[in-house]
Structures are given as structure tokens and as C-alpha cells.
PDB file of C-alpha atoms in Angstrom:
ATOM      1  CA  MET A  12     196.127  70.704-123.307  1.00 85.00           C
ATOM      2  CA  ILE A  13     196.435  68.326-126.267  1.00 91.00           C
ATOM      3  CA  ALA A  14     196.188  69.436-129.905  1.00 92.00           C
ATOM      4  CA  PHE A  15     196.340  67.591-133.211  1.00 94.00           C
ATOM      5  CA  GLU A  16     198.139  69.688-135.839  1.00 95.00           C
ATOM      6  CA  ASP A  17     198.019  69.347-139.601  1.00 94.00           C
ATOM      7  CA  GLU A  18     198.551  71.511-142.654  1.00 94.00           C
ATOM      8  CA  THR A  19     196.734  71.711-145.936  1.00 93.00           C
ATOM      9  CA  THR A  20     197.292  73.610-149.150  1.00 91.00           C
ATOM     10  CA  ILE A  21     194.285  75.413-150.576  1.00 91.00           C
ATOM     11  CA  THR A  22     194.437  76.445-154.210  1.00 88.00           C
ATOM     12  CA  GLN A  23     192.461  79.054-156.090  1.00 85.00           C
ATOM     13  CA  LYS A  24     192.170  76.712-159.092  1.00 77.00           C
ATOM     14  CA  PRO A  25     188.630  75.327-158.952  1.00 72.00           C
ATOM     15  CA  CYS A  26     188.050  71.593-158.643  1.00 73.00           C
ATOM     16  CA  ILE A  27     184.838  69.909-159.661  1.00 69.00           C
ATOM     17  CA  ARG A  28     183.314  67.460-157.199  1.00 65.00           C
ATOM     18  CA  LYS A  29     180.027  65.602-157.310  1.00 66.00           C
ATOM     19  CA  SER A  30     177.224  67.905-158.327  1.00 62.00           C
ATOM     20  CA  MET A  31     173.741  67.718-159.758  1.00 64.00           C
ATOM     21  CA  GLY A  32     173.380  68.206-163.494  1.00 63.00           C
ATOM     22  CA  LEU A  33     171.689  66.884-166.562  1.00 67.00           C
ATOM     23  CA  GLU A  34     172.915  63.546-167.838  1.00 72.00           C
ATOM     24  CA  GLY A  35     175.808  63.961-170.238  1.00 71.00           C
ATOM     25  CA  GLU A  36     176.502  67.570-169.263  1.00 71.00           C
ATOM     26  CA  GLN A  37     179.565  68.516-167.268  1.00 64.00           C
ATOM     27  CA  HIS A  38     179.454  71.222-164.601  1.00 64.00           C
ATOM     28  CA  LYS A  39     181.470  74.290-165.745  1.00 67.00           C
ATOM     29  CA  ILE A  40     183.103  76.850-163.503  1.00 65.00           C
ATOM     30  CA  GLU A  41     184.100  80.262-164.863  1.00 70.00           C
ATOM     31  CA  HIS A  42     187.611  81.206-163.731  1.00 66.00           C
ATOM     32  CA  ASN A  43     190.569  83.309-164.796  1.00 71.00           C
ATOM     33  CA  GLY A  44     193.181  80.534-164.715  1.00 68.00           C
ATOM     34  CA  SER A  45     194.793  81.709-161.468  1.00 74.00           C
ATOM     35  CA  ARG A  46     196.722  79.041-159.602  1.00 77.00           C
ATOM     36  CA  LYS A  47     197.467  81.049-156.469  1.00 88.00           C
ATOM     37  CA  LYS A  48     197.478  79.032-153.282  1.00 91.00           C
ATOM     38  CA  PHE A  49     198.040  79.316-149.567  1.00 94.00           C
ATOM     39  CA  SER A  50     198.712  76.921-146.732  1.00 95.00           C
ATOM     40  CA  ALA A  51     196.659  76.577-143.580  1.00 95.00           C
ATOM     41  CA  TYR A  52     198.301  75.347-140.382  1.00 95.00           C
ATOM     42  CA  ILE A  53     195.458  74.028-138.229  1.00 94.00           C
ATOM     43  CA  SER A  54     195.552  72.732-134.650  1.00 93.00           C
ATOM     44  CA  MET A  55     192.497  71.041-133.161  1.00 90.00           C
ATOM     45  CA  SER A  56     192.307  70.948-129.375  1.00 86.00           C
ATOM     46  CA  TRP A  57     191.268  67.631-127.937  1.00 83.00           C
ATOM     47  CA  PRO A  58     188.651  66.677-126.765  1.00 76.00           C
ATOM     48  CA  ASP A  59     186.698  69.973-127.271  1.00 78.00           C
ATOM     49  CA  LYS A  60     187.619  70.162-131.006  1.00 82.00           C
ATOM     50  CA  LYS A  61     188.199  73.915-131.148  1.00 84.00           C
ATOM     51  CA  LEU A  62     190.666  75.223-133.723  1.00 89.00           C
ATOM     52  CA  LEU A  63     193.634  77.545-133.862  1.00 90.00           C
ATOM     53  CA  TYR A  64     194.812  78.255-137.388  1.00 93.00           C
ATOM     54  CA  TYR A  65     197.082  80.548-139.339  1.00 93.00           C
ATOM     55  CA  PHE A  66     197.481  81.047-143.065  1.00 95.00           C
ATOM     56  CA  TYR A  67     200.905  81.186-144.723  1.00 95.00           C
ATOM     57  CA  ASP A  68     202.075  81.360-148.311  1.00 94.00           C
ATOM     58  CA  ARG A  69     203.668  77.905-148.078  1.00 93.00           C
ATOM     59  CA  MET A  70     204.565  75.066-145.740  1.00 95.00           C
ATOM     60  CA  ASN A  71     208.214  75.103-144.674  1.00 96.00           C
ATOM     61  CA  SER A  72     210.412  75.083-141.579  1.00 96.00           C
ATOM     62  CA  THR A  73     210.362  78.864-141.123  1.00 96.00           C
ATOM     63  CA  ASN A  74     206.556  79.051-141.221  1.00 96.00           C
ATOM     64  CA  THR A  75     206.296  76.021-138.919  1.00 96.00           C
ATOM     65  CA  ILE A  76     208.438  77.825-136.344  1.00 96.00           C
ATOM     66  CA  SER A  77     206.360  80.984-136.815  1.00 95.00           C
ATOM     67  CA  TYR A  78     203.226  78.907-136.219  1.00 95.00           C
ATOM     68  CA  LEU A  79     204.693  77.456-133.014  1.00 96.00           C
ATOM     69  CA  GLU A  80     205.544  80.975-131.831  1.00 94.00           C
ATOM     70  CA  ASN A  81     201.955  82.084-132.492  1.00 91.00           C
ATOM     71  CA  ILE A  82     200.696  79.134-130.459  1.00 90.00           C
ATOM     72  CA  LYS A  83     203.184  79.948-127.681  1.00 91.00           C
ATOM     73  CA  THR A  84     201.785  83.475-127.420  1.00 86.00           C
ATOM     74  CA  TYR A  85     198.318  82.062-126.943  1.00 82.00           C
ATOM     75  CA  VAL A  86     199.453  79.398-124.442  1.00 82.00           C
ATOM     76  CA  MET A  87     201.304  81.963-122.318  1.00 82.00           C
ATOM     77  CA  LYS A  88     198.369  84.418-122.486  1.00 81.00           C
ATOM     78  CA  ASN A  89     196.041  81.734-121.072  1.00 75.00           C
ATOM     79  CA  CYS A  90     198.509  80.579-118.405  1.00 73.00           C
ATOM     80  CA  TRP A  91     198.515  76.977-119.535  1.00 78.00           C
ATOM     81  CA  LYS A  92     201.375  74.976-118.139  1.00 84.00           C
ATOM     82  CA  ARG A  93     201.936  72.689-121.125  1.00 89.00           C
ATOM     83  CA  LEU A  94     200.764  72.001-124.651  1.00 92.00           C
ATOM     84  CA  ILE A  95     201.141  68.593-126.287  1.00 94.00           C
ATOM     85  CA  ILE A  96     201.052  68.782-130.081  1.00 95.00           C
ATOM     86  CA  ILE A  97     200.527  65.614-132.087  1.00 95.00           C
ATOM     87  CA  TRP A  98     201.589  65.976-135.713  1.00 95.00           C
ATOM     88  CA  ASP A  99     202.732  63.949-138.700  1.00 93.00           C
ATOM     89  CA  ASN A 100     206.253  63.412-140.027  1.00 91.00           C
ATOM     90  CA  ALA A 101     206.214  66.092-142.720  1.00 91.00           C
ATOM     91  CA  SER A 102     209.728  66.968-143.863  1.00 93.00           C
ATOM     92  CA  PHE A 103     209.527  70.456-142.355  1.00 94.00           C
ATOM     93  CA  HIS A 104     208.431  68.980-138.980  1.00 94.00           C
ATOM     94  CA  ALA A 105     211.478  66.745-138.935  1.00 93.00           C
ATOM     95  CA  SER A 106     213.929  69.385-140.203  1.00 95.00           C
ATOM     96  CA  LYS A 107     216.914  70.273-138.036  1.00 97.00           C
ATOM     97  CA  MET A 108     215.729  73.893-137.785  1.00 97.00           C
ATOM     98  CA  VAL A 109     212.311  72.911-136.381  1.00 96.00           C
ATOM     99  CA  GLN A 110     213.751  70.200-134.122  1.00 96.00           C
ATOM    100  CA  ASP A 111     216.257  72.677-132.651  1.00 97.00           C
ATOM    101  CA  HIS A 112     213.448  75.151-132.038  1.00 96.00           C
ATOM    102  CA  VAL A 113     211.233  72.503-130.395  1.00 96.00           C
ATOM    103  CA  ASN A 114     214.124  71.360-128.185  1.00 95.00           C
ATOM    104  CA  ASN A 115     214.403  74.942-126.864  1.00 95.00           C
ATOM    105  CA  GLN A 116     210.678  75.020-125.960  1.00 93.00           C
ATOM    106  CA  THR A 117     210.647  72.167-123.429  1.00 90.00           C
ATOM    107  CA  ASP A 118     209.179  74.382-120.693  1.00 90.00           C
ATOM    108  CA  TRP A 119     205.753  74.554-122.405  1.00 92.00           C
ATOM    109  CA  LEU A 120     205.762  72.272-125.471  1.00 94.00           C
ATOM    110  CA  THR A 121     205.841  68.525-126.079  1.00 95.00           C
ATOM    111  CA  ILE A 122     205.720  67.134-129.621  1.00 96.00           C
ATOM    112  CA  ILE A 123     204.482  63.638-130.441  1.00 95.00           C
ATOM    113  CA  HIS A 124     205.030  62.375-133.992  1.00 94.00           C
ATOM    114  CA  LEU A 125     202.418  60.124-135.563  1.00 94.00           C
ATOM    115  CA  PRO A 126     203.710  57.064-137.427  1.00 92.00           C
ATOM    116  CA  THR A 127     204.568  57.606-141.086  1.00 87.00           C
ATOM    117  CA  LYS A 128     201.840  56.941-143.632  1.00 86.00           C
ATOM    118  CA  ALA A 129     199.097  56.957-140.998  1.00 87.00           C
ATOM    119  CA  PRO A 130     196.901  59.992-141.775  1.00 86.00           C
ATOM    120  CA  TYR A 131     193.868  58.151-140.382  1.00 89.00           C
ATOM    121  CA  LEU A 132     195.318  58.699-136.883  1.00 92.00           C
ATOM    122  CA  ASN A 133     195.039  62.476-137.199  1.00 92.00           C
ATOM    123  CA  PRO A 134     191.417  63.667-136.899  1.00 90.00           C
ATOM    124  CA  ASN A 135     192.310  66.927-138.691  1.00 90.00           C
ATOM    125  CA  GLU A 136     192.710  65.040-141.961  1.00 90.00           C
ATOM    126  CA  ARG A 137     189.054  63.965-142.150  1.00 88.00           C
ATOM    127  CA  LYS A 138     187.211  66.402-139.908  1.00 89.00           C
ATOM    128  CA  VAL A 139     188.885  69.605-141.082  1.00 92.00           C
ATOM    129  CA  ASN A 140     191.127  69.428-144.156  1.00 90.00           C
ATOM    130  CA  GLN A 141     188.862  67.294-146.337  1.00 89.00           C
ATOM    131  CA  GLN A 142     185.799  69.250-145.245  1.00 91.00           C
ATOM    132  CA  ILE A 143     187.378  72.593-146.190  1.00 92.00           C
ATOM    133  CA  LYS A 144     188.035  71.329-149.688  1.00 90.00           C
ATOM    134  CA  LEU A 145     184.548  69.799-150.047  1.00 88.00           C
ATOM    135  CA  ASP A 146     182.438  72.490-148.394  1.00 90.00           C
ATOM    136  CA  VAL A 147     184.343  75.695-149.204  1.00 91.00           C
ATOM    137  CA  CYS A 148     186.506  75.106-152.270  1.00 87.00           C
ATOM    138  CA  ALA A 149     184.754  72.512-154.447  1.00 85.00           C
ATOM    139  CA  ASN A 150     182.709  73.635-157.446  1.00 81.00           C
ATOM    140  CA  ARG A 151     183.470  77.342-157.026  1.00 84.00           C
ATOM    141  CA  PHE A 152     186.075  79.912-157.967  1.00 85.00           C
ATOM    142  CA  TYR A 153     187.106  82.816-155.769  1.00 87.00           C
ATOM    143  CA  THR A 154     188.171  85.879-157.734  1.00 86.00           C
ATOM    144  CA  HIS A 155     190.706  86.950-155.102  1.00 89.00           C
ATOM    145  CA  ILE A 156     192.770  84.718-152.814  1.00 90.00           C
ATOM    146  CA  GLU A 157     191.864  86.972-149.847  1.00 94.00           C
ATOM    147  CA  GLU A 158     188.190  86.231-150.523  1.00 93.00           C
ATOM    148  CA  GLN A 159     188.971  82.506-150.356  1.00 92.00           C
ATOM    149  CA  LYS A 160     190.938  82.931-147.116  1.00 94.00           C
ATOM    150  CA  ALA A 161     187.980  84.781-145.607  1.00 94.00           C
ATOM    151  CA  ALA A 162     185.599  82.009-146.718  1.00 94.00           C
ATOM    152  CA  VAL A 163     187.831  79.318-145.189  1.00 94.00           C
ATOM    153  CA  SER A 164     188.243  81.326-141.988  1.00 93.00           C
ATOM    154  CA  SER A 165     184.499  81.927-141.674  1.00 93.00           C
ATOM    155  CA  TYR A 166     183.776  78.247-142.316  1.00 93.00           C
ATOM    156  CA  LEU A 167     186.261  77.092-139.662  1.00 92.00           C
ATOM    157  CA  ASP A 168     185.007  79.610-137.094  1.00 91.00           C
ATOM    158  CA  ASN A 169     181.355  78.708-137.652  1.00 91.00           C
ATOM    159  CA  ARG A 170     181.831  74.949-137.829  1.00 90.00           C
ATOM    160  CA  PHE A 171     184.387  74.392-135.063  1.00 87.00           C
ATOM    161  CA  GLY A 172     184.935  77.563-133.052  1.00 82.00           C
ATOM    162  CA  THR A 173     188.391  78.835-132.195  1.00 79.00           C
ATOM    163  CA  TRP A 174     190.797  78.901-129.300  1.00 68.00           C
ATOM    164  CA  ASN A 175     190.950  82.674-129.639  1.00 55.00           C
ATOM    165  CA  ASP A 176     189.530  85.593-131.606  1.00 48.00           C
ATOM    166  CA  ASP A 177     192.827  86.962-132.958  1.00 47.00           C
ATOM    167  CA  ILE A 178     193.311  87.670-136.649  1.00 43.00           C
ATOM    168  CA  ARG A 179     194.937  84.680-138.328  1.00 45.00           C
ATOM    169  CA  TYR A 180     196.386  86.201-141.511  1.00 44.00           C
ATOM    170  CA  ASP A 181     200.176  86.052-141.577  1.00 47.00           C
ATOM    171  CA  THR A 182     200.782  86.190-145.337  1.00 45.00           C
TER     172      THR A 182
END
């Protein structure tokens, strides 16, 4: 199986995007000033475009390894022989800790790095990450970060479907 992997940070701070309103009036969003955020690690299987995702408090080497271990559990459960992950050159992907971990997973995992500064080669950038921010996060404020995680999760499940039905909250 082949999967494109990408991460995105989703913030509770509301952002205003294009919206309908009277000329000269700016759209206002009531909020409490919270700047809480979380990171979503998202893998899109190719060519069926189903998703596997997990939420973490931040993107780093430790959470990247945890994400790979979560994927490994799913791969082994479904008796797949190999998974090829295509991802970008984020600093935590290229870290020694992650590279050492990947080198110990050669029995089931192959990693292909996309060229630097080429986000247009990863379909997750346009089809998933940008759409989350436009369709779920723009022009609204979620009172609790868990409410926002649930909205993102529901959106991803309904729009793309998932590899599995496991709970994806790791924070």
C-alpha cells in the first residue's frame, strides 16, 4: 500500500476567510482569545484516498515515531506486507531519532522523501490540509479544543473515509 503523509497545525484562534457581508462591514467572530492548538498527522492511502490520522499536541520526532507505531499496528492487523509512505522533508522527519526508527522498520516500511519546497507534489496539502482550514476552521470559534478536534475528525471521516474505525485522540 502507498500513503502520502503530511501534518498540519490547527489553532483555536479564529481566522476570517471570504464571507458574505454588507459593503464596508467586517465579519466579527466572538472568541475568548484562546490560542490553543493541536497537530494532525494525516496519511492518505493511494489511490483510494482514505485517511488515517492522529492528533498530537505538537509536531516533533517523538510524536512522529508514535504516529509510525500507530500505523504499524494497523498494517500488522490487516496483514499487509509493506507500506510505502511518501512525506516531505520536515525537520522532524529527517531527525536522527526518526531515521534510526525508520531504519529498524525495514520489514514493513519504506519511506520516500519528496523534494524540498515542493508541497504541490503531496496531495494532502491541497485535498486535506487546506480544506480542513477552509471548511472546518474558517470564520468560526470553537469554545473547547476537544470540540474542534471532534469537528475536524467528523469532517475527515465524512469527506474521505478512514482506514480504520479506531479512536484517533492521542493528546
